[in-house]
Coordinates of N, CA and C in Angstrom, one line a residue:
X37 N 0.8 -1.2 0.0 CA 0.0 0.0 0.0 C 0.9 1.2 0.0
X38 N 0.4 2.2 -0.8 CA 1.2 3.6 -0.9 C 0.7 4.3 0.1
X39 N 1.3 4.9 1.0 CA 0.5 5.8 1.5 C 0.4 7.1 0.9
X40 N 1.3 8.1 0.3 CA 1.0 9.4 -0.2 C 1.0 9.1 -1.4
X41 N 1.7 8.4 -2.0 CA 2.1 8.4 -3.5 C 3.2 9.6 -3.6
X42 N 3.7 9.9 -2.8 CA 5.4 11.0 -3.4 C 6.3 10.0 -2.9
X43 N 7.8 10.3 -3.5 CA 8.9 9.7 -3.6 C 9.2 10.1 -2.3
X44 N 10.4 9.2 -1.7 CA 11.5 9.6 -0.6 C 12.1 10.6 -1.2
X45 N 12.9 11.7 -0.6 CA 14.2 12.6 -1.1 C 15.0 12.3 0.1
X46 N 16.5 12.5 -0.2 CA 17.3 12.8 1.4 C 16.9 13.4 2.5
X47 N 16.4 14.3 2.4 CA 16.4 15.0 3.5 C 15.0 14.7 3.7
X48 N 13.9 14.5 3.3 CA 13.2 13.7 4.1 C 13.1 13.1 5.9
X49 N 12.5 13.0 6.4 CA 12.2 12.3 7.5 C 11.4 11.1 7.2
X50 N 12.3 9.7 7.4 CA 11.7 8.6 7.3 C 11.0 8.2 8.2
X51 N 9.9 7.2 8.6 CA 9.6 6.5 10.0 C 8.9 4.9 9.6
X52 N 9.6 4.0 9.9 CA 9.2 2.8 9.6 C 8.1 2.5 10.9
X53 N 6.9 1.6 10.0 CA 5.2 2.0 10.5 C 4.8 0.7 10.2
X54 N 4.2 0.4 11.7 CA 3.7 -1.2 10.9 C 2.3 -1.2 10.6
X55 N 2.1 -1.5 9.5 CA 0.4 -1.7 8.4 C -1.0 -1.4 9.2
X56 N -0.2 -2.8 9.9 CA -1.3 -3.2 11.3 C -1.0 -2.5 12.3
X57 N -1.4 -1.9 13.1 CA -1.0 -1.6 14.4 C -1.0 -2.6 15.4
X58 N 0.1 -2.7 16.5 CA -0.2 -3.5 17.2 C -0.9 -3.3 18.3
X59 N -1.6 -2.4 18.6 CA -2.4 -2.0 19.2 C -3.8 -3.0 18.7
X60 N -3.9 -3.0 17.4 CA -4.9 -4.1 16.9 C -4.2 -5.3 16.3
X61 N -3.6 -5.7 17.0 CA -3.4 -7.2 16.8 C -2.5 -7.4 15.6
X62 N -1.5 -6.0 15.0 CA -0.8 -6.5 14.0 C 0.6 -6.9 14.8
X63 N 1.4 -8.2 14.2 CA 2.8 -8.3 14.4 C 3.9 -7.6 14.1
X64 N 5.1 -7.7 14.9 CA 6.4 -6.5 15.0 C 6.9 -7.8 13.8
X65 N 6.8 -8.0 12.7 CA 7.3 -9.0 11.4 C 7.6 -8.2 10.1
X66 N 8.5 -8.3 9.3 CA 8.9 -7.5 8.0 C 7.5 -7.4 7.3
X67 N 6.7 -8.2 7.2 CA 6.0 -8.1 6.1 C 5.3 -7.1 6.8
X68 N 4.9 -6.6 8.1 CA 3.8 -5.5 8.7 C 4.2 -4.5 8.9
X69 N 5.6 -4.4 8.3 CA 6.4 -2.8 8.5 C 6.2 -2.1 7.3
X70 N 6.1 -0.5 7.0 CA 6.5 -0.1 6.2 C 7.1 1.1 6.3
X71 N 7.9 1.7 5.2 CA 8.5 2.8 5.2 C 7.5 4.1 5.0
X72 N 7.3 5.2 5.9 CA 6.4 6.7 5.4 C 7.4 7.9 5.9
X73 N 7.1 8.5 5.1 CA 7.2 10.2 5.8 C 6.9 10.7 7.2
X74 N 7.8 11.1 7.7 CA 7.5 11.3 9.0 C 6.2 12.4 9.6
X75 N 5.6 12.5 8.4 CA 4.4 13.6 8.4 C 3.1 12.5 8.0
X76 N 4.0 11.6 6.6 CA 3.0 10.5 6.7 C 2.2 9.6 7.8
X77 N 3.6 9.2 8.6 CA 3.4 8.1 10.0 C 2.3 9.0 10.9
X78 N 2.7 10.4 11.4 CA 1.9 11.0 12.1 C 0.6 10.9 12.1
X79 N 0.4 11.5 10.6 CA -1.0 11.6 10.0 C -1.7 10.0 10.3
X80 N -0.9 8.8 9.8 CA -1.8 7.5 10.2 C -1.9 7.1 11.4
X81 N -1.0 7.0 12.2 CA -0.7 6.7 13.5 C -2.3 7.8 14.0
X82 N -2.7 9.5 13.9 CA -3.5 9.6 14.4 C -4.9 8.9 13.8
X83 N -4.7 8.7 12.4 CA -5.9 8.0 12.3 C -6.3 6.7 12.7
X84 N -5.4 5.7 13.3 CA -5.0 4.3 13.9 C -5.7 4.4 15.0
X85 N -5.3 5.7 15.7 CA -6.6 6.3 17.1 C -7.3 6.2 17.2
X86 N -7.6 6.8 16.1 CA -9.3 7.8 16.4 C -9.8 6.1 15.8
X87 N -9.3 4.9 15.0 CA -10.6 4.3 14.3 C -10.6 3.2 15.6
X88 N -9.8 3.2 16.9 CA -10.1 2.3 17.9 C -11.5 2.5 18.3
X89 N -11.6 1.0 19.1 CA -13.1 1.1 19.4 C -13.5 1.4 21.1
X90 N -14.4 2.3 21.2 CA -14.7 2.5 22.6 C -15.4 1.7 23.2
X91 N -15.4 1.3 24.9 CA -16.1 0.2 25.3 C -17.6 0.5 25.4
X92 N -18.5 0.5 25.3 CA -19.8 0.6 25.7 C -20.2 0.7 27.0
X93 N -20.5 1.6 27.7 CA -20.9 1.5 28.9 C -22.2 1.4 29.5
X94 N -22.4 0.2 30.4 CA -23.6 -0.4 30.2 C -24.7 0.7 31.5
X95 N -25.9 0.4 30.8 CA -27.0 1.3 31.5 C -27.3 1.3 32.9
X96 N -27.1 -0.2 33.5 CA -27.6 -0.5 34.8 C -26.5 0.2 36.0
X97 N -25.3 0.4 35.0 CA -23.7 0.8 35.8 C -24.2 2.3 36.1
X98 N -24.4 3.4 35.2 CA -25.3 4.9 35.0 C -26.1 5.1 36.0
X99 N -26.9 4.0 36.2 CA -28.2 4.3 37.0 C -27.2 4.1 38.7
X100 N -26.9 3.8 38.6 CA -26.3 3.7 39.8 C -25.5 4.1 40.5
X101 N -24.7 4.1 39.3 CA -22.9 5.2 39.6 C -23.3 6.5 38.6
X102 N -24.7 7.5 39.0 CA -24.5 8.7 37.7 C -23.1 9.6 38.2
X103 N -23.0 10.6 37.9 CA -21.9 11.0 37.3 C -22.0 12.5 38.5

């Protein structure tokens, strides 16, 4: 997968990124690494965040522990 579609240059900021996050269950293995821009990694890594999932908190817990 490409992430931006631009080339490396030297002076670039590289950051090797794994596909999967291991936060969700991807492995620290070659094939789940990849190479991005260090503007690229940022940008995924925040979207890696935000697409985790939140726990549901159940109603009977509310009614009893409100806030």
């Amino acid at each position: 997968m490409v992430h931006c579609g631009l080339f490396f240059r030297d002076e670039d900021l590289m950051e090797i990124d794994h596909k999967i996050p291991r936060s969700k269950g991807g492995k620290h293995s070659y094939d789940n690494l990849q190479l991005l821009h260090g503007y690229c990694h940022d940008a995924k890594t925040a979207a890696d965040k935000v697409a985790v999932s939140v726990q549901k908190i159940n109603e009977d817990y509310l009614n009893f522990h409100p806030f």
